[in-house]
Short mmCIF file of N, CA and C in Angstrom, two decimals:
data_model
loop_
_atom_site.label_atom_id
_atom_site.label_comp_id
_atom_site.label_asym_id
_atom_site.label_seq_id
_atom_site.Cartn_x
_atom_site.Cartn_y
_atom_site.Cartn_z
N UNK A 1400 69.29 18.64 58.54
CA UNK A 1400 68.08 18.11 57.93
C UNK A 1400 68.49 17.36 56.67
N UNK A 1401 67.81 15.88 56.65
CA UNK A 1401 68.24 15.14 55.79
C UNK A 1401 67.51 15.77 53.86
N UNK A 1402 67.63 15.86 52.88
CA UNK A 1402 66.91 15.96 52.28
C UNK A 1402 66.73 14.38 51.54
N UNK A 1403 65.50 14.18 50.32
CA UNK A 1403 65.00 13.40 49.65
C UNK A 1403 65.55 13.18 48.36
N UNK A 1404 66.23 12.27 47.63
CA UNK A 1404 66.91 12.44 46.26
C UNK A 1404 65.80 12.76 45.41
N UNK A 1405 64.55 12.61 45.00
CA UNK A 1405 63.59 12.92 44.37
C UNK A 1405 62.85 14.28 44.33
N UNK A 1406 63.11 15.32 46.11
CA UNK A 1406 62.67 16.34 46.02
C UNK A 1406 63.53 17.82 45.50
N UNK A 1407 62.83 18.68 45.20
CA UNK A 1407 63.88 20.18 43.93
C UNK A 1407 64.46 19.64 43.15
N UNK A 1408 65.14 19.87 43.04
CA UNK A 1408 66.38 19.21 42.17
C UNK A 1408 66.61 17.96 42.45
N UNK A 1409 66.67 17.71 43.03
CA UNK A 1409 67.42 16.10 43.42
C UNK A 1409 67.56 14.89 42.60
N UNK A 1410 66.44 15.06 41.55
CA UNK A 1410 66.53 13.95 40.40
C UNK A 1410 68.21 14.26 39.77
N UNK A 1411 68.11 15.55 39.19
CA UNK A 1411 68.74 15.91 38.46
C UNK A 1411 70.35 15.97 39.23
N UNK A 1412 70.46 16.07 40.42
CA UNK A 1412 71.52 16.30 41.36
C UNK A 1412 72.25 15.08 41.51
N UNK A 1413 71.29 13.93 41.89
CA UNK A 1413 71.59 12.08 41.93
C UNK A 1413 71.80 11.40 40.67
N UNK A 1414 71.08 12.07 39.43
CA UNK A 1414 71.47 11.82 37.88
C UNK A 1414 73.64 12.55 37.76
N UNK A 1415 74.36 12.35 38.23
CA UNK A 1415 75.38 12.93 38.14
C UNK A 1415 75.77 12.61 36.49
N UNK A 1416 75.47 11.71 35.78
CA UNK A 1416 76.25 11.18 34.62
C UNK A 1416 74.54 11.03 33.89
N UNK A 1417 74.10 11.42 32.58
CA UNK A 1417 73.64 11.54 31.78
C UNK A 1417 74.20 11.58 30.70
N UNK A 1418 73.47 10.59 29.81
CA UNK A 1418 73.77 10.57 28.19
C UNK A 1418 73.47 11.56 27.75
N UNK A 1419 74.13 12.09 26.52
CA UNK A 1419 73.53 13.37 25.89
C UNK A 1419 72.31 12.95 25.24
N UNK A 1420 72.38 11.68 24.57
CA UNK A 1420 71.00 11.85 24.18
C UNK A 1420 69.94 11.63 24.66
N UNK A 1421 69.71 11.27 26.13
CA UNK A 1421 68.71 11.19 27.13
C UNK A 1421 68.63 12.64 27.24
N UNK A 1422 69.69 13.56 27.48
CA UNK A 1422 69.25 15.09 27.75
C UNK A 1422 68.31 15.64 26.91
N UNK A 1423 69.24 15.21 25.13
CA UNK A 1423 68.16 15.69 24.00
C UNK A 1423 67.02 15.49 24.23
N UNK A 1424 66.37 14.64 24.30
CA UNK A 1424 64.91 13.90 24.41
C UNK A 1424 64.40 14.59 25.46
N UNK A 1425 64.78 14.08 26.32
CA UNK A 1425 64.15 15.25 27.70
C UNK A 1425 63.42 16.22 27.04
N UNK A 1426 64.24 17.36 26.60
CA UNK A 1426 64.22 18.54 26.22
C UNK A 1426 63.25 18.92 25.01
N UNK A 1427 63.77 17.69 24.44
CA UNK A 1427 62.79 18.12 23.20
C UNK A 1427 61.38 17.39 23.92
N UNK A 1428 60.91 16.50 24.49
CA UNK A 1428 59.37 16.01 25.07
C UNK A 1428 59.58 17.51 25.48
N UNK A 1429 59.70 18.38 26.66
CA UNK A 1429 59.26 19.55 27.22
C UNK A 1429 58.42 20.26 26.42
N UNK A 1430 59.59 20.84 25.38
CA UNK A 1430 59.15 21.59 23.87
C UNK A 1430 58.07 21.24 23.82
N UNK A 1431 58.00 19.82 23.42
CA UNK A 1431 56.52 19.25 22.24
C UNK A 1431 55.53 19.09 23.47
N UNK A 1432 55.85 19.45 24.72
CA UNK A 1432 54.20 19.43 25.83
C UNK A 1432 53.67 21.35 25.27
N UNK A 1433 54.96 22.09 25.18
CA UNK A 1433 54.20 23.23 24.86
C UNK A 1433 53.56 23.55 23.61
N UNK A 1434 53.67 22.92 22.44
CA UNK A 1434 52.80 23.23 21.46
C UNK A 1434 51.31 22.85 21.36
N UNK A 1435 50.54 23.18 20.55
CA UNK A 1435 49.31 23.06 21.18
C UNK A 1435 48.76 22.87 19.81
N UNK A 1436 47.33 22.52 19.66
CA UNK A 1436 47.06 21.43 18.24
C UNK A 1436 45.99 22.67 17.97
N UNK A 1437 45.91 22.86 16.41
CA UNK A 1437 44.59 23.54 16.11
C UNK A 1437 43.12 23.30 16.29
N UNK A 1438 42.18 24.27 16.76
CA UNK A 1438 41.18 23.89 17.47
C UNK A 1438 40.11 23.63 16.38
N UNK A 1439 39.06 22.92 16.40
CA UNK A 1439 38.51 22.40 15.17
C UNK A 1439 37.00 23.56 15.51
N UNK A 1440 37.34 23.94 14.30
CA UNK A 1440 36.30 25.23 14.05
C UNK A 1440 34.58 24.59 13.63
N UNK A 1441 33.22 25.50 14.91
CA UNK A 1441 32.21 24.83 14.31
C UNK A 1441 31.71 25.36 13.32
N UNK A 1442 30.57 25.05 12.54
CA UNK A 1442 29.87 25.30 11.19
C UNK A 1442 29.56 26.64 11.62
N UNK A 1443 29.29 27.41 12.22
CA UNK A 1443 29.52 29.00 12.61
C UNK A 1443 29.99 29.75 12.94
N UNK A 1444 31.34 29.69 13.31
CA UNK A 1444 32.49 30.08 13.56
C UNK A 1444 33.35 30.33 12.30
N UNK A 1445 33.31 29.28 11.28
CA UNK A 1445 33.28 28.99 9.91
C UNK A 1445 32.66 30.23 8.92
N UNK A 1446 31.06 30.21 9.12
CA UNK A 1446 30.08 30.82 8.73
C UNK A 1446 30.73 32.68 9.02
N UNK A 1447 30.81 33.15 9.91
CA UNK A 1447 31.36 34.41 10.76
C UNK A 1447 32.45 34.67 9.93
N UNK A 1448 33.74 33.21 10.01
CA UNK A 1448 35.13 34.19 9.30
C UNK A 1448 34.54 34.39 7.81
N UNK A 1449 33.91 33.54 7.15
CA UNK A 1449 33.98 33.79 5.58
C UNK A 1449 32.70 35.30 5.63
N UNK A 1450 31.73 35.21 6.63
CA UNK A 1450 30.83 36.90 6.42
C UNK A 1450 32.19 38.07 6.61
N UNK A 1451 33.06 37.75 8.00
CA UNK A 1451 33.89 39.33 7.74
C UNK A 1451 34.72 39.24 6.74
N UNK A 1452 35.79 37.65 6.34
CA UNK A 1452 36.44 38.36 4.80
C UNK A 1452 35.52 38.42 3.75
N UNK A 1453 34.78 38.15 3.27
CA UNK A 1453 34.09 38.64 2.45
C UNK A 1453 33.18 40.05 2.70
N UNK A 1454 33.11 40.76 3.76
CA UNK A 1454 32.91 41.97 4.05
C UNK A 1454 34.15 42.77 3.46
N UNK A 1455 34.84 42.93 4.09
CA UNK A 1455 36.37 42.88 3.71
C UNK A 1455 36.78 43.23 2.67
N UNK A 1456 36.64 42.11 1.76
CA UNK A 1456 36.60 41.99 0.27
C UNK A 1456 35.90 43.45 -0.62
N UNK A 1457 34.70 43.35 -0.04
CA UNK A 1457 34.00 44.12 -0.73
C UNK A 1457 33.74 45.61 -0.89
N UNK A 1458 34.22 45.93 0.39
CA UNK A 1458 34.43 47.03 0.68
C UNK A 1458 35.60 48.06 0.89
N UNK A 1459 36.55 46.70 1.10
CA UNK A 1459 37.96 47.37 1.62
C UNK A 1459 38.17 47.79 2.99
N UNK A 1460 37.13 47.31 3.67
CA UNK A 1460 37.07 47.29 5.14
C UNK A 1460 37.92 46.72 6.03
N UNK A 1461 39.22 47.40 6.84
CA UNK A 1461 40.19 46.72 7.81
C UNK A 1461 39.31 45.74 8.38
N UNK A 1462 40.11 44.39 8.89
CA UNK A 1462 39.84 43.60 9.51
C UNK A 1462 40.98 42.62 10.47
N UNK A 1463 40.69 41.90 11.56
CA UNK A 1463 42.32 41.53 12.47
C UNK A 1463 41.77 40.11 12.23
N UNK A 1464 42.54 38.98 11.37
CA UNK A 1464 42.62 37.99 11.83
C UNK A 1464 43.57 37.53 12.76
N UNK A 1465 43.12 36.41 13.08
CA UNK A 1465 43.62 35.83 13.89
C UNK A 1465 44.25 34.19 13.72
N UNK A 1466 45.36 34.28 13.18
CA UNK A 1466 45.91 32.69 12.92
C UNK A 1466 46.10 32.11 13.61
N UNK A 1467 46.15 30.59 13.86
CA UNK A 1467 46.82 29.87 14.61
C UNK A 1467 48.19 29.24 14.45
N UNK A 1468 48.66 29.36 15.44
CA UNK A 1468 50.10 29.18 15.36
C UNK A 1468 50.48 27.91 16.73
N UNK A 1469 51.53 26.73 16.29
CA UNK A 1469 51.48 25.94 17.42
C UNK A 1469 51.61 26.42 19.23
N UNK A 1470 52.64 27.38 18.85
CA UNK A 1470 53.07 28.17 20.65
C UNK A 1470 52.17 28.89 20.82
N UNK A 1471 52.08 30.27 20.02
CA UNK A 1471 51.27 31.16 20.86
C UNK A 1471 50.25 32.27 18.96
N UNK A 1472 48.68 31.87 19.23
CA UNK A 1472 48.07 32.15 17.86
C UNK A 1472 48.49 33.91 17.53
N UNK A 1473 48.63 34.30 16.47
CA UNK A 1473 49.22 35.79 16.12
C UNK A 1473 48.23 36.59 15.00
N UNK A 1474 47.92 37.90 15.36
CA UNK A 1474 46.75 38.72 15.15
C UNK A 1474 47.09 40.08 14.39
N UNK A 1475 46.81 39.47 13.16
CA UNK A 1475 47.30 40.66 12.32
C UNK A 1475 46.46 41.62 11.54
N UNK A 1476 46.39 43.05 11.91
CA UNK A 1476 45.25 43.80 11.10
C UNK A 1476 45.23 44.51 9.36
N UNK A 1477 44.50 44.20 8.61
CA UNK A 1477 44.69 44.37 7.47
C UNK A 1477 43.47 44.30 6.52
N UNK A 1478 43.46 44.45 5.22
CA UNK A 1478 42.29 44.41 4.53
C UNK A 1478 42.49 43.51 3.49
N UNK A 1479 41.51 42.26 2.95
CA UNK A 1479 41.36 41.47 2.02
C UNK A 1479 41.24 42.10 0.80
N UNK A 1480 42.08 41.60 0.05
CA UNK A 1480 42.68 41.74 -1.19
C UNK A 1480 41.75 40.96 -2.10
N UNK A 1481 41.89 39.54 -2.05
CA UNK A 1481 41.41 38.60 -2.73
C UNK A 1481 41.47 37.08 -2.25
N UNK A 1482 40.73 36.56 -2.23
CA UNK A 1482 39.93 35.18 -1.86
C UNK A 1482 40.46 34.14 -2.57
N UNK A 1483 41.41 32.95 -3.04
CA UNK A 1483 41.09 32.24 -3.91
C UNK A 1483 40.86 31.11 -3.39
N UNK A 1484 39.64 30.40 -3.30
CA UNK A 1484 39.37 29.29 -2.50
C UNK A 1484 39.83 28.13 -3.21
N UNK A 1485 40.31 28.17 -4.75
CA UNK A 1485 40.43 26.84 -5.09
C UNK A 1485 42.24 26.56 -4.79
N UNK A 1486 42.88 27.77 -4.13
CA UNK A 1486 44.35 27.26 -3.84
C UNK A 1486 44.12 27.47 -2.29
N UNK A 1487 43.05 27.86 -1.70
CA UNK A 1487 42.75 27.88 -0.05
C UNK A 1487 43.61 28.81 0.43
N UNK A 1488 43.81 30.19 -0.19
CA UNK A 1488 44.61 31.53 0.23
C UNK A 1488 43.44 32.63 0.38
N UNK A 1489 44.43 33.56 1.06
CA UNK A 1489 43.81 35.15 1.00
C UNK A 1489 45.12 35.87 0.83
N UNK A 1490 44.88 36.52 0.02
CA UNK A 1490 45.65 37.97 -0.23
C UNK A 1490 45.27 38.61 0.70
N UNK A 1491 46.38 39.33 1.71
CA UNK A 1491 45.70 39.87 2.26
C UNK A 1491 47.06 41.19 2.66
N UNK A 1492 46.39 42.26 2.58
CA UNK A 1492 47.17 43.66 2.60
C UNK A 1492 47.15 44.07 4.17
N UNK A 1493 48.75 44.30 4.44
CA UNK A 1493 49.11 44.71 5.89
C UNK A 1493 50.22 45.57 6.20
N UNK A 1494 50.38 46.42 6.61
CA UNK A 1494 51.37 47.23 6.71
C UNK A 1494 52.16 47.68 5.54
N UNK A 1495 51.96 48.29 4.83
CA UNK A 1495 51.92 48.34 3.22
C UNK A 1495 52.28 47.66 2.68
N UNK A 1496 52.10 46.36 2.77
CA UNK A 1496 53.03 44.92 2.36
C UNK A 1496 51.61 44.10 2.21
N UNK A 1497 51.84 42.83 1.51
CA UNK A 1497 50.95 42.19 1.12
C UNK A 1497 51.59 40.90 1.50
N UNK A 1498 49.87 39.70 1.66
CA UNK A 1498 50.64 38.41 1.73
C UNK A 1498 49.82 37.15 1.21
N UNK A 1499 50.01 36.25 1.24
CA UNK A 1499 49.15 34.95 0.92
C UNK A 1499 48.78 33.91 2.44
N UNK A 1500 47.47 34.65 2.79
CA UNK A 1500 47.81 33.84 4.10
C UNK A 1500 46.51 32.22 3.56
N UNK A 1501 47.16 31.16 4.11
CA UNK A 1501 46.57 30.03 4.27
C UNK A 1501 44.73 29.74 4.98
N UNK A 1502 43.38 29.51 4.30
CA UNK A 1502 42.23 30.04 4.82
C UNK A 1502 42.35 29.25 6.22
N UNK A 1503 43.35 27.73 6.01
CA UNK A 1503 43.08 26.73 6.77
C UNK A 1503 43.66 27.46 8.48
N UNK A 1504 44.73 28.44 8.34
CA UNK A 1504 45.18 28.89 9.48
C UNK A 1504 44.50 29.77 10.12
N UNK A 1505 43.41 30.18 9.38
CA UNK A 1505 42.92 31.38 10.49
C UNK A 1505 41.50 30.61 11.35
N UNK A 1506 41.43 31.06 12.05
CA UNK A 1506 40.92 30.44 13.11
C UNK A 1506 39.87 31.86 14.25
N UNK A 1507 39.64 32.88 13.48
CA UNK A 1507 39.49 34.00 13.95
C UNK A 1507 39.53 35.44 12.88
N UNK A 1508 38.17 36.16 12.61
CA UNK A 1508 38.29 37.07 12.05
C UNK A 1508 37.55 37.99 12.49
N UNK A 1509 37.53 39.33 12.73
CA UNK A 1509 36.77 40.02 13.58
C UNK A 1509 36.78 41.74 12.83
N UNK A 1510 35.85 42.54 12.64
CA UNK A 1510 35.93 43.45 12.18
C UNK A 1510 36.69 45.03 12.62
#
């Protein structure tokens, strides 16, 4: 049975001699199809994260945000420290460690 230079492998099989930097590129387009763009948050979704950190805030009430991240978004549980909107941070306390997370990255806050 004859096979097709184009079918499984076959690109890559009939490519015998490749530039390295045609490989690079390749490789890196793959990469950059898997990252993924931040999703644009509506006026209530908005409304929701600033009610639970500021719940949060006030009480000392655990809470899991949820950041976005280009590969895959990451969900960390903890309690708000402090708010400063004019540098667009949260303090925010996690595993007895503390941090400065960015307001613009979270994308998700839930009680």
């Amino acid at each position: 049975m004859k096979r097709k230079k184009l079918e499984g492998n076959g690109l890559w099989e009939s490519s015998r001699m490749i530039m390295p930097e045609h490989k690079i590129r390749i490789l890196d387009d793959v990469l950059n199809e898997e990252t993924r763009k931040k999703p644009d948050l509506d006026p209530q979704a908005l409304s929701e994260i600033s009610q639970v950190l500021a719940q949060s805030l006030e009480d000392c009430s655990p809470i899991t945000l949820t950041l976005f991240d280009p590969i895959e978004n990451k969900s960390i549980h903890g309690i708000v420290m402090r708010v400063d909107r004019q540098l667009g941070q949260i303090k925010f306390r996690h595993d007895d460690d503390w941090e400065w997370i960015k307001i613009e990255d979270v994308v998700g806050a839930y009680t």
